[in-house]
PDB file of C-alpha atoms in Angstrom:
ATOM      1  CA  UNK L   1      11.475   9.913 -14.415  1.00 94.00           C
ATOM      2  CA  UNK L   2       8.137   8.145 -14.412  1.00 97.00           C
ATOM      3  CA  UNK L   3       8.085   4.437 -15.285  1.00 98.00           C
ATOM      4  CA  UNK L   4       4.654   2.887 -15.815  1.00 98.00           C
ATOM      5  CA  UNK L   5       4.306  -0.750 -14.767  1.00 98.00           C
ATOM      6  CA  UNK L   6       1.096  -2.136 -16.293  1.00 98.00           C
ATOM      7  CA  UNK L   7      -1.012  -4.423 -14.119  1.00 98.00           C
ATOM      8  CA  UNK L   8      -0.648  -7.170 -16.748  1.00 97.00           C
ATOM      9  CA  UNK L   9       3.161  -7.105 -16.283  1.00 97.00           C
ATOM     10  CA  UNK L  10       3.049  -7.813 -12.539  1.00 98.00           C
ATOM     11  CA  UNK L  11       4.053 -11.133 -11.039  1.00 97.00           C
ATOM     12  CA  UNK L  12       1.710 -13.200  -8.941  1.00 95.00           C
ATOM     13  CA  UNK L  13      -0.208 -16.409  -8.430  1.00 93.00           C
ATOM     14  CA  UNK L  14      -3.785 -17.566  -7.975  1.00 96.00           C
ATOM     15  CA  UNK L  15      -4.062 -19.944  -5.012  1.00 95.00           C
ATOM     16  CA  UNK L  16      -7.835 -20.246  -5.207  1.00 97.00           C
ATOM     17  CA  UNK L  17      -8.540 -18.563  -1.871  1.00 97.00           C
ATOM     18  CA  UNK L  18      -5.948 -15.868  -2.703  1.00 98.00           C
ATOM     19  CA  UNK L  19      -5.389 -14.160  -6.034  1.00 98.00           C
ATOM     20  CA  UNK L  20      -2.220 -12.122  -5.568  1.00 98.00           C
ATOM     21  CA  UNK L  21      -0.349  -9.766  -7.887  1.00 98.00           C
ATOM     22  CA  UNK L  22       3.087  -8.459  -6.896  1.00 98.00           C
ATOM     23  CA  UNK L  23       4.530  -5.092  -7.913  1.00 98.00           C
ATOM     24  CA  UNK L  24       7.919  -6.271  -6.564  1.00 98.00           C
ATOM     25  CA  UNK L  25       9.667  -9.615  -6.259  1.00 98.00           C
ATOM     26  CA  UNK L  26       7.809 -11.680  -3.666  1.00 97.00           C
ATOM     27  CA  UNK L  27       7.311 -15.361  -2.840  1.00 94.00           C
ATOM     28  CA  UNK L  28       7.841 -17.356  -6.070  1.00 94.00           C
ATOM     29  CA  UNK L  29       7.912 -14.241  -8.256  1.00 96.00           C
ATOM     30  CA  UNK L  30      11.434 -12.963  -8.863  1.00 96.00           C
ATOM     31  CA  UNK L  31      12.483 -10.109 -11.113  1.00 96.00           C
ATOM     32  CA  UNK L  32      15.920  -8.593 -10.404  1.00 96.00           C
ATOM     33  CA  UNK L  33      14.711  -5.269 -11.871  1.00 95.00           C
ATOM     34  CA  UNK L  34      11.790  -5.158  -9.431  1.00 97.00           C
ATOM     35  CA  UNK L  35      13.312  -5.973  -6.052  1.00 97.00           C
ATOM     36  CA  UNK L  36      12.352  -2.756  -4.267  1.00 98.00           C
ATOM     37  CA  UNK L  37      11.937   0.993  -4.745  1.00 98.00           C
ATOM     38  CA  UNK L  38      14.081   2.738  -2.189  1.00 97.00           C
ATOM     39  CA  UNK L  39      12.845   1.553   1.205  1.00 98.00           C
ATOM     40  CA  UNK L  40       9.592   0.271  -0.331  1.00 98.00           C
ATOM     41  CA  UNK L  41      10.009  -3.503  -0.488  1.00 98.00           C
ATOM     42  CA  UNK L  42       6.546  -5.005  -1.147  1.00 98.00           C
ATOM     43  CA  UNK L  43       3.320  -3.858  -2.781  1.00 98.00           C
ATOM     44  CA  UNK L  44       0.902  -6.755  -3.108  1.00 98.00           C
ATOM     45  CA  UNK L  45      -2.514  -6.476  -4.742  1.00 98.00           C
ATOM     46  CA  UNK L  46      -4.462  -9.236  -2.955  1.00 98.00           C
ATOM     47  CA  UNK L  47      -7.969 -10.593  -3.491  1.00 98.00           C
ATOM     48  CA  UNK L  48      -8.995 -12.829  -0.573  1.00 98.00           C
ATOM     49  CA  UNK L  49     -11.981 -15.140  -0.881  1.00 98.00           C
ATOM     50  CA  UNK L  50     -14.802 -15.018   1.660  1.00 98.00           C
ATOM     51  CA  UNK L  51     -14.126 -17.049   4.801  1.00 97.00           C
ATOM     52  CA  UNK L  52     -10.398 -17.489   4.126  1.00 98.00           C
ATOM     53  CA  UNK L  53      -7.137 -15.752   4.886  1.00 97.00           C
ATOM     54  CA  UNK L  54      -3.567 -15.929   6.108  1.00 97.00           C
ATOM     55  CA  UNK L  55      -3.081 -18.222   9.159  1.00 97.00           C
ATOM     56  CA  UNK L  56      -0.734 -17.152  11.980  1.00 97.00           C
ATOM     57  CA  UNK L  57       2.795 -16.453  10.755  1.00 97.00           C
ATOM     58  CA  UNK L  58       5.787 -14.391  11.970  1.00 98.00           C
ATOM     59  CA  UNK L  59       7.321 -11.088  10.875  1.00 97.00           C
ATOM     60  CA  UNK L  60      10.211  -8.963  12.135  1.00 98.00           C
ATOM     61  CA  UNK L  61      11.871  -5.681  11.156  1.00 97.00           C
ATOM     62  CA  UNK L  62       9.246  -4.496   8.679  1.00 98.00           C
ATOM     63  CA  UNK L  63       6.543  -1.822   8.572  1.00 98.00           C
ATOM     64  CA  UNK L  64       3.435  -3.460   7.088  1.00 98.00           C
ATOM     65  CA  UNK L  65       0.602  -1.214   5.931  1.00 98.00           C
ATOM     66  CA  UNK L  66      -2.720  -2.673   4.784  1.00 98.00           C
ATOM     67  CA  UNK L  67      -5.051  -0.508   2.718  1.00 98.00           C
ATOM     68  CA  UNK L  68      -8.488  -2.103   2.372  1.00 98.00           C
ATOM     69  CA  UNK L  69     -10.071  -1.473  -1.028  1.00 97.00           C
ATOM     70  CA  UNK L  70     -13.212  -3.623  -0.771  1.00 98.00           C
ATOM     71  CA  UNK L  71     -14.712  -5.716   2.012  1.00 98.00           C
ATOM     72  CA  UNK L  72     -12.864  -5.927   5.324  1.00 98.00           C
ATOM     73  CA  UNK L  73      -9.873  -7.641   6.911  1.00 98.00           C
ATOM     74  CA  UNK L  74      -9.832  -9.075  10.447  1.00 98.00           C
ATOM     75  CA  UNK L  75      -6.504  -9.014  12.311  1.00 98.00           C
ATOM     76  CA  UNK L  76      -5.291 -11.033  15.324  1.00 98.00           C
ATOM     77  CA  UNK L  77      -1.750 -11.090  16.699  1.00 98.00           C
ATOM     78  CA  UNK L  78       0.484 -12.454  19.431  1.00 98.00           C
ATOM     79  CA  UNK L  79       0.203  -9.189  21.391  1.00 97.00           C
ATOM     80  CA  UNK L  80      -3.512  -9.813  21.880  1.00 97.00           C
ATOM     81  CA  UNK L  81      -4.618  -7.181  19.372  1.00 97.00           C
ATOM     82  CA  UNK L  82      -7.805  -7.841  17.438  1.00 97.00           C
ATOM     83  CA  UNK L  83      -9.431  -5.566  14.904  1.00 97.00           C
ATOM     84  CA  UNK L  84     -11.551  -5.344  11.764  1.00 98.00           C
ATOM     85  CA  UNK L  85     -10.510  -2.809   9.114  1.00 98.00           C
ATOM     86  CA  UNK L  86     -13.075  -1.925   6.446  1.00 97.00           C
ATOM     87  CA  UNK L  87     -12.870  -0.550   2.905  1.00 96.00           C
ATOM     88  CA  UNK L  88     -11.088   2.786   2.678  1.00 92.00           C
ATOM     89  CA  UNK L  89      -9.436   2.406   6.071  1.00 96.00           C
ATOM     90  CA  UNK L  90      -5.873   1.474   6.999  1.00 98.00           C
ATOM     91  CA  UNK L  91      -4.039  -0.727   9.491  1.00 98.00           C
ATOM     92  CA  UNK L  92      -0.345  -0.667  10.345  1.00 98.00           C
ATOM     93  CA  UNK L  93       1.808  -3.334  11.959  1.00 98.00           C
ATOM     94  CA  UNK L  94       5.325  -2.465  13.082  1.00 98.00           C
ATOM     95  CA  UNK L  95       6.847  -5.941  13.308  1.00 98.00           C
ATOM     96  CA  UNK L  96       9.807  -4.708  15.369  1.00 98.00           C
ATOM     97  CA  UNK L  97      11.653  -7.458  17.213  1.00 98.00           C
ATOM     98  CA  UNK L  98       9.033 -10.012  16.191  1.00 98.00           C
ATOM     99  CA  UNK L  99       5.305 -10.654  16.055  1.00 98.00           C
ATOM    100  CA  UNK L 100       2.943 -13.380  14.867  1.00 98.00           C
ATOM    101  CA  UNK L 101      -0.309 -12.409  13.222  1.00 98.00           C
ATOM    102  CA  UNK L 102      -3.219 -13.747  11.198  1.00 98.00           C
ATOM    103  CA  UNK L 103      -5.308 -11.862   8.631  1.00 98.00           C
ATOM    104  CA  UNK L 104      -8.725 -13.205   7.649  1.00 98.00           C
ATOM    105  CA  UNK L 105     -11.577 -12.225   5.404  1.00 98.00           C
ATOM    106  CA  UNK L 106     -14.470 -13.022   7.737  1.00 98.00           C
ATOM    107  CA  UNK L 107     -16.921 -11.327   5.354  1.00 98.00           C
ATOM    108  CA  UNK L 108     -19.438 -13.048   3.031  1.00 97.00           C
ATOM    109  CA  UNK L 109     -17.855 -11.418  -0.029  1.00 98.00           C
ATOM    110  CA  UNK L 110     -14.434 -10.955  -1.628  1.00 98.00           C
ATOM    111  CA  UNK L 111     -11.985  -8.639   0.149  1.00 98.00           C
ATOM    112  CA  UNK L 112      -9.427  -6.655  -1.820  1.00 98.00           C
ATOM    113  CA  UNK L 113      -6.384  -5.075  -0.194  1.00 98.00           C
ATOM    114  CA  UNK L 114      -3.086  -3.421  -0.983  1.00 98.00           C
ATOM    115  CA  UNK L 115      -0.436  -4.720   1.399  1.00 98.00           C
ATOM    116  CA  UNK L 116       2.635  -2.506   1.503  1.00 98.00           C
ATOM    117  CA  UNK L 117       5.922  -3.329   3.254  1.00 98.00           C
ATOM    118  CA  UNK L 118       8.473  -0.604   3.972  1.00 98.00           C
ATOM    119  CA  UNK L 119      11.859  -1.245   5.546  1.00 98.00           C
ATOM    120  CA  UNK L 120      12.208   0.457   8.953  1.00 98.00           C
ATOM    121  CA  UNK L 121      14.861   2.989   9.847  1.00 96.00           C
ATOM    122  CA  UNK L 122      14.469   2.148  13.553  1.00 91.00           C
ATOM    123  CA  UNK L 123      15.070  -1.425  14.670  1.00 92.00           C
ATOM    124  CA  UNK L 124      15.132  -3.257  17.979  1.00 93.00           C
ATOM    125  CA  UNK L 125      11.813  -1.801  19.164  1.00 96.00           C
ATOM    126  CA  UNK L 126       8.754  -3.601  20.476  1.00 97.00           C
ATOM    127  CA  UNK L 127       6.162  -4.679  17.891  1.00 98.00           C
ATOM    128  CA  UNK L 128       2.952  -2.683  17.604  1.00 98.00           C
ATOM    129  CA  UNK L 129      -0.343  -2.628  15.704  1.00 98.00           C
ATOM    130  CA  UNK L 130      -2.947   0.033  15.023  1.00 97.00           C
ATOM    131  CA  UNK L 131      -5.825   0.869  12.700  1.00 98.00           C
ATOM    132  CA  UNK L 132      -7.731   4.022  11.831  1.00 96.00           C
ATOM    133  CA  UNK L 133     -10.682   5.065   9.656  1.00 95.00           C
ATOM    134  CA  UNK L 134      -9.945   7.478   6.832  1.00 94.00           C
ATOM    135  CA  UNK L 135     -13.272   8.625   5.338  1.00 91.00           C
ATOM    136  CA  UNK L 136     -12.997   8.924   1.578  1.00 89.00           C
ATOM    137  CA  UNK L 137     -14.833  12.244   1.745  1.00 90.00           C
ATOM    138  CA  UNK L 138     -11.899  13.742   3.661  1.00 92.00           C
ATOM    139  CA  UNK L 139      -9.629  12.795   0.749  1.00 96.00           C
ATOM    140  CA  UNK L 140     -11.886  14.244  -1.947  1.00 96.00           C
ATOM    141  CA  UNK L 141      -9.787  16.292  -4.346  1.00 97.00           C
ATOM    142  CA  UNK L 142      -6.645  16.175  -2.212  1.00 97.00           C
ATOM    143  CA  UNK L 143      -3.924  13.937  -0.821  1.00 98.00           C
ATOM    144  CA  UNK L 144      -4.231  12.950   2.846  1.00 98.00           C
ATOM    145  CA  UNK L 145      -1.451  11.278   4.840  1.00 98.00           C
ATOM    146  CA  UNK L 146      -2.552   7.816   6.008  1.00 98.00           C
ATOM    147  CA  UNK L 147       0.644   6.497   7.604  1.00 98.00           C
ATOM    148  CA  UNK L 148       3.853   8.361   8.302  1.00 98.00           C
ATOM    149  CA  UNK L 149       7.225   8.223   9.983  1.00 97.00           C
ATOM    150  CA  UNK L 150       7.274  12.026  10.390  1.00 97.00           C
ATOM    151  CA  UNK L 151       6.198  13.640  13.670  1.00 94.00           C
ATOM    152  CA  UNK L 152       4.414  16.517  11.932  1.00 96.00           C
ATOM    153  CA  UNK L 153       1.836  14.109  10.457  1.00 97.00           C
ATOM    154  CA  UNK L 154      -0.124  13.913  13.694  1.00 94.00           C
ATOM    155  CA  UNK L 155      -3.344  12.577  12.140  1.00 96.00           C
ATOM    156  CA  UNK L 156      -1.627   9.636  10.413  1.00 98.00           C
ATOM    157  CA  UNK L 157      -0.902   6.152  11.703  1.00 98.00           C
ATOM    158  CA  UNK L 158       2.740   6.046  12.879  1.00 98.00           C
ATOM    159  CA  UNK L 159       5.365   3.968  11.101  1.00 98.00           C
ATOM    160  CA  UNK L 160       9.054   3.613  11.966  1.00 98.00           C
ATOM    161  CA  UNK L 161      10.553   4.678   8.681  1.00 98.00           C
ATOM    162  CA  UNK L 162      11.401   7.703   6.561  1.00 97.00           C
ATOM    163  CA  UNK L 163       8.255   7.403   4.457  1.00 98.00           C
ATOM    164  CA  UNK L 164       4.638   8.390   4.038  1.00 98.00           C
ATOM    165  CA  UNK L 165       1.623   6.538   2.647  1.00 98.00           C
ATOM    166  CA  UNK L 166      -0.928   8.984   1.243  1.00 98.00           C
ATOM    167  CA  UNK L 167      -4.278   8.647  -0.483  1.00 98.00           C
ATOM    168  CA  UNK L 168      -6.698  10.712  -2.537  1.00 98.00           C
ATOM    169  CA  UNK L 169     -10.067  10.338  -4.243  1.00 97.00           C
ATOM    170  CA  UNK L 170     -10.641  12.317  -7.424  1.00 98.00           C
ATOM    171  CA  UNK L 171     -13.673  12.822  -9.605  1.00 98.00           C
ATOM    172  CA  UNK L 172     -13.136  12.737 -13.367  1.00 98.00           C
ATOM    173  CA  UNK L 173     -11.490  15.997 -14.394  1.00 98.00           C
ATOM    174  CA  UNK L 174     -10.190  16.854 -10.910  1.00 98.00           C
ATOM    175  CA  UNK L 175      -6.497  17.410 -10.225  1.00 98.00           C
ATOM    176  CA  UNK L 176      -4.451  17.042  -7.039  1.00 98.00           C
ATOM    177  CA  UNK L 177      -0.777  17.819  -6.478  1.00 98.00           C
ATOM    178  CA  UNK L 178       1.745  16.259  -4.119  1.00 98.00           C
ATOM    179  CA  UNK L 179       5.164  17.804  -3.253  1.00 98.00           C
ATOM    180  CA  UNK L 180       7.315  14.695  -3.585  1.00 98.00           C
ATOM    181  CA  UNK L 181      10.732  16.338  -3.861  1.00 97.00           C
ATOM    182  CA  UNK L 182      13.382  15.458  -6.430  1.00 96.00           C
ATOM    183  CA  UNK L 183      15.462  13.476  -3.908  1.00 97.00           C
ATOM    184  CA  UNK L 184      12.560  11.156  -2.976  1.00 98.00           C
ATOM    185  CA  UNK L 185      11.085   8.070  -4.592  1.00 98.00           C
ATOM    186  CA  UNK L 186       7.383   7.693  -5.204  1.00 98.00           C
ATOM    187  CA  UNK L 187       5.291   4.675  -6.108  1.00 98.00           C
ATOM    188  CA  UNK L 188       1.663   5.306  -7.035  1.00 98.00           C
ATOM    189  CA  UNK L 189      -1.209   2.934  -7.825  1.00 98.00           C
ATOM    190  CA  UNK L 190      -4.826   3.838  -8.656  1.00 98.00           C
ATOM    191  CA  UNK L 191      -7.025   1.324  -6.841  1.00 98.00           C
ATOM    192  CA  UNK L 192      -9.825   2.246  -9.241  1.00 98.00           C
ATOM    193  CA  UNK L 193     -10.234   4.623 -12.136  1.00 98.00           C
ATOM    194  CA  UNK L 194      -7.828   6.092 -14.638  1.00 98.00           C
ATOM    195  CA  UNK L 195      -5.348   8.908 -13.979  1.00 98.00           C
ATOM    196  CA  UNK L 196      -2.515  10.870 -15.510  1.00 98.00           C
ATOM    197  CA  UNK L 197       0.599  11.357 -13.357  1.00 98.00           C
ATOM    198  CA  UNK L 198       2.665  14.231 -14.750  1.00 98.00           C
ATOM    199  CA  UNK L 199       1.158  13.349 -18.118  1.00 97.00           C
ATOM    200  CA  UNK L 200       1.675   9.550 -17.914  1.00 98.00           C
ATOM    201  CA  UNK L 201      -1.591   7.615 -18.234  1.00 98.00           C
ATOM    202  CA  UNK L 202      -2.355   4.859 -15.706  1.00 98.00           C
ATOM    203  CA  UNK L 203      -5.213   2.397 -15.653  1.00 98.00           C
ATOM    204  CA  UNK L 204      -6.639   0.920 -12.474  1.00 98.00           C
ATOM    205  CA  UNK L 205      -4.066  -1.188 -10.564  1.00 98.00           C
ATOM    206  CA  UNK L 206      -1.139  -0.149 -12.776  1.00 98.00           C
ATOM    207  CA  UNK L 207       1.914   0.990 -10.837  1.00 98.00           C
ATOM    208  CA  UNK L 208       4.195   3.901 -11.552  1.00 98.00           C
ATOM    209  CA  UNK L 209       7.734   4.259 -10.181  1.00 98.00           C
ATOM    210  CA  UNK L 210       8.790   7.892  -9.798  1.00 98.00           C
ATOM    211  CA  UNK L 211      12.147   9.621  -9.296  1.00 98.00           C
ATOM    212  CA  UNK L 212      13.540  13.113  -9.937  1.00 98.00           C
ATOM    213  CA  UNK L 213      10.108  14.755  -9.863  1.00 98.00           C
ATOM    214  CA  UNK L 214       9.751  17.773  -7.571  1.00 98.00           C
ATOM    215  CA  UNK L 215       5.951  17.827  -7.749  1.00 98.00           C
ATOM    216  CA  UNK L 216       3.383  15.234  -8.801  1.00 98.00           C
ATOM    217  CA  UNK L 217       0.292  16.449 -10.611  1.00 98.00           C
ATOM    218  CA  UNK L 218      -2.388  13.766 -10.732  1.00 98.00           C
ATOM    219  CA  UNK L 219      -5.425  14.278 -12.961  1.00 98.00           C
ATOM    220  CA  UNK L 220      -8.357  11.881 -12.935  1.00 98.00           C
ATOM    221  CA  UNK L 221      -9.501  10.794 -16.386  1.00 98.00           C
ATOM    222  CA  UNK L 222     -12.165   8.655 -14.694  1.00 98.00           C
ATOM    223  CA  UNK L 223     -13.256   8.725 -11.038  1.00 98.00           C
ATOM    224  CA  UNK L 224     -10.222   7.427  -9.159  1.00 98.00           C
ATOM    225  CA  UNK L 225      -8.969   6.262  -5.764  1.00 98.00           C
ATOM    226  CA  UNK L 226      -5.202   6.660  -5.432  1.00 98.00           C
ATOM    227  CA  UNK L 227      -2.555   5.345  -3.045  1.00 98.00           C
ATOM    228  CA  UNK L 228       0.998   6.731  -3.083  1.00 98.00           C
ATOM    229  CA  UNK L 229       4.116   5.805  -1.116  1.00 98.00           C
ATOM    230  CA  UNK L 230       6.667   8.594  -0.651  1.00 98.00           C
ATOM    231  CA  UNK L 231       9.915   6.869   0.377  1.00 98.00           C
ATOM    232  CA  UNK L 232      13.611   7.554   0.812  1.00 96.00           C
TER     233      UNK L 232
END
């Protein structure tokens, strides 16, 4: 089953400094049919104005993955971590028993991110943060694992959950496959471009909720940058 969720159907709000669209119920947006997708709880499509951002606030018991689409995001937290993650790269925060953090766009232009929250399968552990570059050239024509809870994915950022976050960049006409498995749930969003997922057409920033599909075949109709969560 592949259920397309057009960008125009997403919830959200424009706060001036933040223009946010929500694939799942979040903040003041509530839709009982879009509470989560397996262990995937949040997928926010955020545009953050230059010189603004999220002031310090707490989290616990959540794996929070930030995929930077344009610009850069600057992170600070109560563990003393500081870092700047640029377009195409990824940061991960395992909130664990509790952490406070701030996320700012310190750049002179708009920053666009996907922020993805996945429920952990391991709780009661110390919080942690990490970031890593993922050159888009390494993802050309294929899916690459960006964050993972599986030990075999040694090049990915670690997360404490039975899930993977993967990405690919495809030129128009190129195809990539991903072995999802019929017992898993997938959620895929093209950051840019236009793609077909097992024959279902998606525009940029549309979401697609996937179940009972052994293999995903993604074909780019236009040059595309894709992010997929493979979750239990």
